Tab-separated table of C-alpha atoms in Angstrom:
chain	number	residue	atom	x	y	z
A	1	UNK	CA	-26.180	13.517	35.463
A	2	UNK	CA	-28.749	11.073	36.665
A	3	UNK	CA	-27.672	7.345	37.526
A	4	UNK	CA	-24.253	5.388	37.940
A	5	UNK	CA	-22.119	4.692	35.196
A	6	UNK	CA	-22.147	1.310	34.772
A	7	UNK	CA	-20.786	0.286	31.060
A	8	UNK	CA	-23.073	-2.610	30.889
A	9	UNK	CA	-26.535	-3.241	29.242
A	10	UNK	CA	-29.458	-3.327	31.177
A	11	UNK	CA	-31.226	-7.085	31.491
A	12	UNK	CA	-34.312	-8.305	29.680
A	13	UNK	CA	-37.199	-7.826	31.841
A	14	UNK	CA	-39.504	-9.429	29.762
A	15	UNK	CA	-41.442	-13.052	30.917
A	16	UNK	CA	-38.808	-14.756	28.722
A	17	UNK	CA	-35.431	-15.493	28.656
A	18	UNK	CA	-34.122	-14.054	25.030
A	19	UNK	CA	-31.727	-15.832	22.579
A	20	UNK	CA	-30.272	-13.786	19.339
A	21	UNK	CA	-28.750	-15.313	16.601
A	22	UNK	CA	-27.637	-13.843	13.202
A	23	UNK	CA	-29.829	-14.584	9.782
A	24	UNK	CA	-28.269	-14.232	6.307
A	25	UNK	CA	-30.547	-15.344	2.809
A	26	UNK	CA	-29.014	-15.021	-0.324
A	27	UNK	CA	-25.579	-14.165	-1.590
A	28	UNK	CA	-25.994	-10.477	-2.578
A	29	UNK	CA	-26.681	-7.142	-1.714
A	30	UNK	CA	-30.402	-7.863	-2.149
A	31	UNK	CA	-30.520	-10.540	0.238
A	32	UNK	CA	-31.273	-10.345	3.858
A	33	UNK	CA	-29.404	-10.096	7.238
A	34	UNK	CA	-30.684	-9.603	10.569
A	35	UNK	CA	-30.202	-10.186	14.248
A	36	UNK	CA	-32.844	-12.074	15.459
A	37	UNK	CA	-33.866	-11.993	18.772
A	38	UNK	CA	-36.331	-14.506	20.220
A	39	UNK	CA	-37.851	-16.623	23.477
A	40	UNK	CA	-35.209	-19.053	24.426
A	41	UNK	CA	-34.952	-22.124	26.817
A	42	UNK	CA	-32.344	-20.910	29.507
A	43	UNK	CA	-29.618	-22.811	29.560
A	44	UNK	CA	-26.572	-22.701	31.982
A	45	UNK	CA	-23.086	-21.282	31.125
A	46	UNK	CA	-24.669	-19.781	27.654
A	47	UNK	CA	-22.464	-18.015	25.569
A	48	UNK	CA	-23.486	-13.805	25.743
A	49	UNK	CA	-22.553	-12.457	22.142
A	50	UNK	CA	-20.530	-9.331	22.020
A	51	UNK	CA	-21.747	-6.040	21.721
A	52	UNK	CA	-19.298	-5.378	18.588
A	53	UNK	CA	-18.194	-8.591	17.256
A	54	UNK	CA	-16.131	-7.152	14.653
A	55	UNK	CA	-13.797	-4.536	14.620
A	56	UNK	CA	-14.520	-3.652	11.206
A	57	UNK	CA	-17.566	-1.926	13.012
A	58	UNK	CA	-15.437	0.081	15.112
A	59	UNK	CA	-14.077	1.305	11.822
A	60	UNK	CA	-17.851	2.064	10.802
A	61	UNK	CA	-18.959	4.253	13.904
A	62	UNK	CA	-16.016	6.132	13.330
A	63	UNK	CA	-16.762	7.223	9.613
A	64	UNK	CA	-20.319	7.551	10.833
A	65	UNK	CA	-19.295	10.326	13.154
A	66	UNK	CA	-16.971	11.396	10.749
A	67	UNK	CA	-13.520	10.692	13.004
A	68	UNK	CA	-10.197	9.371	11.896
A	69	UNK	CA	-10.107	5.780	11.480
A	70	UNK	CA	-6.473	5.737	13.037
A	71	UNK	CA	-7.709	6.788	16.599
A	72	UNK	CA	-11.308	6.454	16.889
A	73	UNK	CA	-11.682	2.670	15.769
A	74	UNK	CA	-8.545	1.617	18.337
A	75	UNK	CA	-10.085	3.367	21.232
A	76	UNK	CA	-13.802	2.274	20.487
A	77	UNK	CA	-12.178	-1.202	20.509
A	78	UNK	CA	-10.043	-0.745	23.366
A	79	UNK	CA	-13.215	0.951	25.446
A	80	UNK	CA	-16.213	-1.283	24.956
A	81	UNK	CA	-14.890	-3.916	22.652
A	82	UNK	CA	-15.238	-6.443	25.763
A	83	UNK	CA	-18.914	-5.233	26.157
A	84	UNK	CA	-21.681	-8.482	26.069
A	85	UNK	CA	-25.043	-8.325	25.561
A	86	UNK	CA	-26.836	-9.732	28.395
A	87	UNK	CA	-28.231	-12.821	25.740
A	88	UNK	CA	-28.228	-16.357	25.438
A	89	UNK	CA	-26.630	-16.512	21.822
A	90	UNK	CA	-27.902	-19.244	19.395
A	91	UNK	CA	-30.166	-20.588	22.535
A	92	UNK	CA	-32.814	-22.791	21.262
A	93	UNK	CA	-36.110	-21.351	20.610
A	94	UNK	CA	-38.809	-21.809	22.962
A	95	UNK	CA	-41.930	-22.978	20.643
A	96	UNK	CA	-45.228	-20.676	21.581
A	97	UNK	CA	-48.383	-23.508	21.850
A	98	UNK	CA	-51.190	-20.671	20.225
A	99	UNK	CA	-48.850	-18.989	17.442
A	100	UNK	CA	-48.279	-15.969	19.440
A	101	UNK	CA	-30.120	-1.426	10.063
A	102	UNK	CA	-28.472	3.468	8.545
A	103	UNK	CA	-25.795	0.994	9.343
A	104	UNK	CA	-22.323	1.629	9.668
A	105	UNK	CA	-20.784	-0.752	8.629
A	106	UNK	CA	-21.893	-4.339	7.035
A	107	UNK	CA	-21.589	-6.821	5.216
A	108	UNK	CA	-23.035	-9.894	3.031
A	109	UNK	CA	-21.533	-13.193	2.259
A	110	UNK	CA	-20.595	-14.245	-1.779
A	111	UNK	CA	-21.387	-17.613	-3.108
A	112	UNK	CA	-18.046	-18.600	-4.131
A	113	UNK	CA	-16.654	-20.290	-0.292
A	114	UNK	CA	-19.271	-18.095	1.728
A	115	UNK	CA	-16.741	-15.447	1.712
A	116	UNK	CA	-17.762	-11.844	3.420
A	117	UNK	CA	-17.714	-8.803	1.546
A	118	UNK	CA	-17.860	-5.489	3.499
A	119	UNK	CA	-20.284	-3.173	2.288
A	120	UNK	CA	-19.083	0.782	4.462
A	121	UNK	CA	-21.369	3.043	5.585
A	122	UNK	CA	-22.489	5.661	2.762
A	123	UNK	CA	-21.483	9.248	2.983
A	124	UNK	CA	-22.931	11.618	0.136
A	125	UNK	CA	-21.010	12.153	-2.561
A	126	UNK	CA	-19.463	15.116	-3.332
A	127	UNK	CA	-22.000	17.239	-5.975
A	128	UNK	CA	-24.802	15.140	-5.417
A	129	UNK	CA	-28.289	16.275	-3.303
A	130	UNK	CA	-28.432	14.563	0.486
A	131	UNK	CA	-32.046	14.447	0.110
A	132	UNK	CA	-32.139	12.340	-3.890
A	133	UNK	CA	-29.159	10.253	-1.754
A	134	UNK	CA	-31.060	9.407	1.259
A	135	UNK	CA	-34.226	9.198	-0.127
A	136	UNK	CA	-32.823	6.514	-2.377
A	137	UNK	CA	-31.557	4.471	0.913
A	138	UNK	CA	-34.615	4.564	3.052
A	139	UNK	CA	-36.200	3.168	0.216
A	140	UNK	CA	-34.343	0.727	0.139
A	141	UNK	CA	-34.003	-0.155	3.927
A	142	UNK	CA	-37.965	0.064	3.590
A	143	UNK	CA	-38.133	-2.943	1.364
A	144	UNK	CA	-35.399	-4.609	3.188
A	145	UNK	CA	-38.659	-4.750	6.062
A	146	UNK	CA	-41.321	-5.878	3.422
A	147	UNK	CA	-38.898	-8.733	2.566
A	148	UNK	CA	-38.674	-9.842	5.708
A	149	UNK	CA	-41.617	-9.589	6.682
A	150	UNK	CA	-42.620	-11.830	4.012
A	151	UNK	CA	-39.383	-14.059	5.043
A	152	UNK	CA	-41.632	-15.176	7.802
A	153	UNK	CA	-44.722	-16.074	5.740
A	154	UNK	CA	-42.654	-18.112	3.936
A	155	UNK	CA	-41.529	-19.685	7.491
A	156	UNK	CA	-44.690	-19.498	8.572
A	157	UNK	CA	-46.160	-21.128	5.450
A	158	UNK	CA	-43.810	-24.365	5.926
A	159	UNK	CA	-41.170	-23.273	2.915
A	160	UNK	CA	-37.428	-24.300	3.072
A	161	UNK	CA	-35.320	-21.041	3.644
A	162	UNK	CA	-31.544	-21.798	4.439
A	163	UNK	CA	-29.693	-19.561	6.795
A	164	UNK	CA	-26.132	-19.202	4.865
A	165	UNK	CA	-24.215	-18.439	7.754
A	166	UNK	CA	-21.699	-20.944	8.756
A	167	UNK	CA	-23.639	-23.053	11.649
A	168	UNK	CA	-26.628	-20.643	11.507
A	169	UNK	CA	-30.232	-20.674	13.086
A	170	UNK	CA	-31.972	-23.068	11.926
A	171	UNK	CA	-35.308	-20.721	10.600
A	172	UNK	CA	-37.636	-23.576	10.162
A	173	UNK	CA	-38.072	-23.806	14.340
A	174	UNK	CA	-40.349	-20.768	13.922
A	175	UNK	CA	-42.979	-22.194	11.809
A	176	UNK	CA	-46.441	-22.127	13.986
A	177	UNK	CA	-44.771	-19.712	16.768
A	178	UNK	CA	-45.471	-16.571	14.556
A	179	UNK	CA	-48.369	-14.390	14.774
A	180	UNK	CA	-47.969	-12.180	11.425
A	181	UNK	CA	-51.618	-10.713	12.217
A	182	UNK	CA	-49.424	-8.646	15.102
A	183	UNK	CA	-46.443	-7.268	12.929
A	184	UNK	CA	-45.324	-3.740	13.918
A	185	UNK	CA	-42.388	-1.820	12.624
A	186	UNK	CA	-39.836	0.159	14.612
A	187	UNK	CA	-36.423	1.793	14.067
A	188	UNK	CA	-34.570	4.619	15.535
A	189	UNK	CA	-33.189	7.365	13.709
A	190	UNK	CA	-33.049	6.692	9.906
A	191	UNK	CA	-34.321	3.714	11.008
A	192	UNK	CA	-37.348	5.417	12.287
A	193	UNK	CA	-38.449	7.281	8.843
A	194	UNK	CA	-37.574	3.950	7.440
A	195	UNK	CA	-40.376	2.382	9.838
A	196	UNK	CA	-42.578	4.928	8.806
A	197	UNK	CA	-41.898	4.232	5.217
A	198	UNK	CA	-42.252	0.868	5.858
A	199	UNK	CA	-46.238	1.281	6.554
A	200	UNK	CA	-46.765	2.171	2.742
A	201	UNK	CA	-44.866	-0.351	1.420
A	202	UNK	CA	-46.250	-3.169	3.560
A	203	UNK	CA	-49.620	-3.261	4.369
A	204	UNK	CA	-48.873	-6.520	7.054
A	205	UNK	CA	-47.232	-3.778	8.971
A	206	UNK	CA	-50.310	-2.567	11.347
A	207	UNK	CA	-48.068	0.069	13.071
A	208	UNK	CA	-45.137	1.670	13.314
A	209	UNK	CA	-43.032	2.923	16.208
A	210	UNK	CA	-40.418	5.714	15.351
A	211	UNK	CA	-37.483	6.551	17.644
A	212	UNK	CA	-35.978	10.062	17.022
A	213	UNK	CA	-36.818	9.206	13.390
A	214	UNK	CA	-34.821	11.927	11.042
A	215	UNK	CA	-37.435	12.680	8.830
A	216	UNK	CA	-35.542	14.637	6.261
A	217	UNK	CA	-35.515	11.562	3.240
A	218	UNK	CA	-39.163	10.844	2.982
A	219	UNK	CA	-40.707	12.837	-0.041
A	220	UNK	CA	-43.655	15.133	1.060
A	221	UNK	CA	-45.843	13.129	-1.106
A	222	UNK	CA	-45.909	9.743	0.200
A	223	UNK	CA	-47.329	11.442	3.622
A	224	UNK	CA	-51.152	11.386	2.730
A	225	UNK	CA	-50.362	7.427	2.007
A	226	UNK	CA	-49.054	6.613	5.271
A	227	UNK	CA	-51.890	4.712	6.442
A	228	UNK	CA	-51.171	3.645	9.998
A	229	UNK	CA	-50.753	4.852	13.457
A	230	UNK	CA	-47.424	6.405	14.178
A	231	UNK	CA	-45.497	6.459	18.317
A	232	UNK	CA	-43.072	9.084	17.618
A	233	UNK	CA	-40.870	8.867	20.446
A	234	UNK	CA	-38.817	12.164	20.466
A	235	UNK	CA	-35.374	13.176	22.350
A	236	UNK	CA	-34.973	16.674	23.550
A	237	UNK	CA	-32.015	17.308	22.234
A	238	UNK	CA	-31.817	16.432	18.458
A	239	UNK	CA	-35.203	17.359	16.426
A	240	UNK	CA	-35.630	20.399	14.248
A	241	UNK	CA	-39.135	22.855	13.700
A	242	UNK	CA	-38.799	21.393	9.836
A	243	UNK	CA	-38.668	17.161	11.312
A	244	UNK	CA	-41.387	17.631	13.516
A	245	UNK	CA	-43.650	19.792	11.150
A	246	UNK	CA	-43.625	16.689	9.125
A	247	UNK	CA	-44.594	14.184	12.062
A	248	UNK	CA	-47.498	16.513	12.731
A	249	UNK	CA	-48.637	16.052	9.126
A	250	UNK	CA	-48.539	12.760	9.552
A	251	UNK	CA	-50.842	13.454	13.247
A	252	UNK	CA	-52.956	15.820	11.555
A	253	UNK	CA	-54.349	12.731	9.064
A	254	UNK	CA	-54.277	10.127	12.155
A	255	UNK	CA	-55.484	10.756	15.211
A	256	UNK	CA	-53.704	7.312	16.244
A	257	UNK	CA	-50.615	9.005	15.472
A	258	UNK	CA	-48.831	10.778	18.847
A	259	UNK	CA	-45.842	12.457	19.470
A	260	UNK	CA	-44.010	12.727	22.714
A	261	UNK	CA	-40.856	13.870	23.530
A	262	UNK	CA	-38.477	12.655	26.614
A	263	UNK	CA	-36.780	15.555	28.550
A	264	UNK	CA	-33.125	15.370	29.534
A	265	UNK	CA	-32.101	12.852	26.322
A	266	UNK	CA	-29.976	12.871	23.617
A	267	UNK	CA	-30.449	11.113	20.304
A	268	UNK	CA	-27.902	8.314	21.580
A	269	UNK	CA	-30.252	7.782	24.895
A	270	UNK	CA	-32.088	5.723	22.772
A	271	UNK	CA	-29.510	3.435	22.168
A	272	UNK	CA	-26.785	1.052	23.956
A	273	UNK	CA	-24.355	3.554	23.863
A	274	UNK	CA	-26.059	5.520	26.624
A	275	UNK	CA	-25.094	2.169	28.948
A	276	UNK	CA	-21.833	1.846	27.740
A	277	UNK	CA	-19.503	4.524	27.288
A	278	UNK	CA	-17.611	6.278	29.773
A	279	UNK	CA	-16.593	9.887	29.952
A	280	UNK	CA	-14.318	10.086	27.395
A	281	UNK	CA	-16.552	8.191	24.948
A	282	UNK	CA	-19.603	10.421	26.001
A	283	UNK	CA	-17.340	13.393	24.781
A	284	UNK	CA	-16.496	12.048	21.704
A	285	UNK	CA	-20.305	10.317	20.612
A	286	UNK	CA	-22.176	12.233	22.314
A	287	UNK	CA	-24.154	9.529	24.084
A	288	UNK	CA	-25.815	10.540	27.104
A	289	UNK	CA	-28.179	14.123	28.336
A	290	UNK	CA	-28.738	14.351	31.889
A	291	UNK	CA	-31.580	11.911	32.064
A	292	UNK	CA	-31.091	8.593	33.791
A	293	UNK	CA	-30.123	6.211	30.725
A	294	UNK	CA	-32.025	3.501	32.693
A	295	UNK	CA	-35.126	5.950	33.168
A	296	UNK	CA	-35.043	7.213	29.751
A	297	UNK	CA	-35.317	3.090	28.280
A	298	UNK	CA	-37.882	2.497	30.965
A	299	UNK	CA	-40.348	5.090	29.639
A	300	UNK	CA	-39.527	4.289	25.990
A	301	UNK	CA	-40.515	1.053	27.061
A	302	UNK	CA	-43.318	1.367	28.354
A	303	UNK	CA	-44.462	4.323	25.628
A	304	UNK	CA	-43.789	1.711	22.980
A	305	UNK	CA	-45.679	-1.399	24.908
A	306	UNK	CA	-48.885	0.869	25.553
A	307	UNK	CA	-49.133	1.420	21.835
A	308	UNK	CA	-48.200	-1.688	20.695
A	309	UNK	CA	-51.281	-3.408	22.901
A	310	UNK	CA	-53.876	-0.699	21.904
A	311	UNK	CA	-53.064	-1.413	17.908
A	312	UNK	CA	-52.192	-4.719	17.952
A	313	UNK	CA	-54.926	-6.437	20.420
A	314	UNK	CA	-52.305	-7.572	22.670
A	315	UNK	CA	-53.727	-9.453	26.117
A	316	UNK	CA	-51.442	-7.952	28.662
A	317	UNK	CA	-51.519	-4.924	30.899
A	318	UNK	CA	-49.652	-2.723	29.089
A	319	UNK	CA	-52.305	0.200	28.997
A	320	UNK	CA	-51.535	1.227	32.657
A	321	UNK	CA	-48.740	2.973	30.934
A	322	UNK	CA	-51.271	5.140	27.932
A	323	UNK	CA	-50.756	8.537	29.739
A	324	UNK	CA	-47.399	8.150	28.186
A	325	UNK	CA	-48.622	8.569	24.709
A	326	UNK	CA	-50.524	11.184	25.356
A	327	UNK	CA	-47.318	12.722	26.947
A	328	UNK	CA	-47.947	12.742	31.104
A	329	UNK	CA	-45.797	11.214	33.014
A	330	UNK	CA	-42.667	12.981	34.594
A	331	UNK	CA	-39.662	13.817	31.966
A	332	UNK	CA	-42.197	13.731	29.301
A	333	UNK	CA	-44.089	16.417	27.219
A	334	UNK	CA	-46.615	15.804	24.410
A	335	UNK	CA	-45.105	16.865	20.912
A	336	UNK	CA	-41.788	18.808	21.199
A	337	UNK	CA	-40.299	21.614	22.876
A	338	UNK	CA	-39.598	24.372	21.527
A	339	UNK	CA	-36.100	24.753	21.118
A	340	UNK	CA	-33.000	24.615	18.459
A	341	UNK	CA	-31.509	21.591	17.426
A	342	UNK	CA	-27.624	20.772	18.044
A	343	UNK	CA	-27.281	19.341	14.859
């Protein structure tokens, strides 16, 4: 396997330092909460948040993957509990002069004394279709992005919105540093049908990029009203003939739309846990192929960037990296290979 084990996350390499802070509105199930992450003044001896700040997460990847509570939350905890992200949390924002969640586990705080209700992840009941039950969820994760999308209009626009959290971001430093005419959409796994999804329900979304997007819950017939460009960003290892016959529907109707898959991944190299699990936790989650992790980010990266300036106008020089979409570049191929999924 490619590259050092290191069980810590790669830095930003962006032109800005990056704060994160946590956004809640409202006091239900239909409210909204995020992770924001944003330009931040640096600031010595800032606090880096933890990778899992609650164990009640560890308890959630373990019912995701379908393992015993009783030993797989412990040694999750035990194993990368400690993990930081490499952030400045609650850093204040740095103002910009020209305007420029298939979760595991979560949660959502009640009116009565803020207090936090936990809210598990979802398996499929016993009787009931997968499809009617996913379908159903990335519906509803869809408009979870309209909404908050049109959370920052309202910013934007000068309204009051209250962060509920105790000591939360204060939203209102964003107004006049947003540029909603460059609002994209991206997600990985059911998050990446849900980004796709996203681009019927909100026509502010211009385009959409799609990590190892599971396409199974998306009804055939919203695919001739996906109107926007596409990135599907593929891993080797986890796609089936059926998922990517419905990307290339979605190709066939968009010539904007591309597909690309990354050789030597797994469907966790496009997350953290390819930088921070060790060999036991590979075993268990399944996190790493025999890519570099740090390769495999860099050319998701840069994939995503290159798209991202050709549909959004962006100034920069991001297009020295559009062989990428069209699948050159070493480790990747255009569309998918043609071989049997592991799932």
């Amino acid at each position: 396997m490619g590259g050092e084990q290191s069980l810590a996350m790669p830095p930003e390499k962006g032109p800005h330092r990056v704060g994160c802070a946590d956004v809640m509105v409202g006091h239900t199930q239909q409210g909204l909460f995020f992770r924001l992450f944003y330009p931040c003044v640096p600031r010595d001896g800032a606090e880096r948040p933890l990778w899992i700040p609650r164990y009640e997460y560890c308890s959630g990847l373990a019912d995701f993957r379908g393992y015993s509570r009783r030993w797989c939350a412990p040694l999750l905890s035990i194993s990368i509990g400690s993990c930081r992200v490499p952030l400045s949390w609650k850093a204040p924002f740095k103002p910009c002069s020209n305007g420029d969640s298939s979760a595991a586990m979560t949660y959502f705080c009640t009116a009565e004394a803020i207090r936090e209700q936990w809210i598990p992840h979802q398996h499929v009941p016993q009787g009931q279709k997968e499809f009617y039950f996913r379908n159903n969820q990335v519906h509803h994760r869809a408009n979870e992005c309209a909404r908050a999308l049109q959370l920052f209009r309202d910013i934007s626009s000068g309204k009051s919105i209250p962060n509920i959290l105790p000591q939360g971001f204060d939203l209102s430093v964003l107004k006049d540093s947003i540029d909603l005419a460059k609002a994209a959409v991206m997600g990985h796994s059911f998050g990446g049908v849900t980004a796709v999804l996203a681009l019927v329900k909100e026509p502010g979304f211009r385009c959409a990029v799609a990590l190892d997007a599971w396409m199974f819950p998306l009804e055939n017939v919203l695919y001739p009203e996906v109107p926007k460009p596409v990135l599907f960003i593929n891993t080797e290892k986890f796609q089936t003939p059926e998922s990517v016959a419905k990307m290339k529907r979605l190709s066939s109707r968009n010539s904007q739309t591309k597909i690309i898959t990354i050789l030597g991944s797994v469907h966790q190299s496009q997350t953290d846990f390819a930088f921070l699990t060790g060999k036991l936790i590979n075993r268990v989650f399944n996190a790493r192929g025999t890519l570099d992790p740090y390769k495999c980010l860099d050319i998701t990266s840069q994939a995503a960037l290159a798209f991202l300036q050709r549909h959004l106008d962006v100034r920069e020089e991001f297009a020295r990296w559009d062989r990428l979409l069209e699948g050159i570049g070493d480790s990747v191929i255009p569309e998918a290979p043609f071989c049997h999924s592991n799932l």
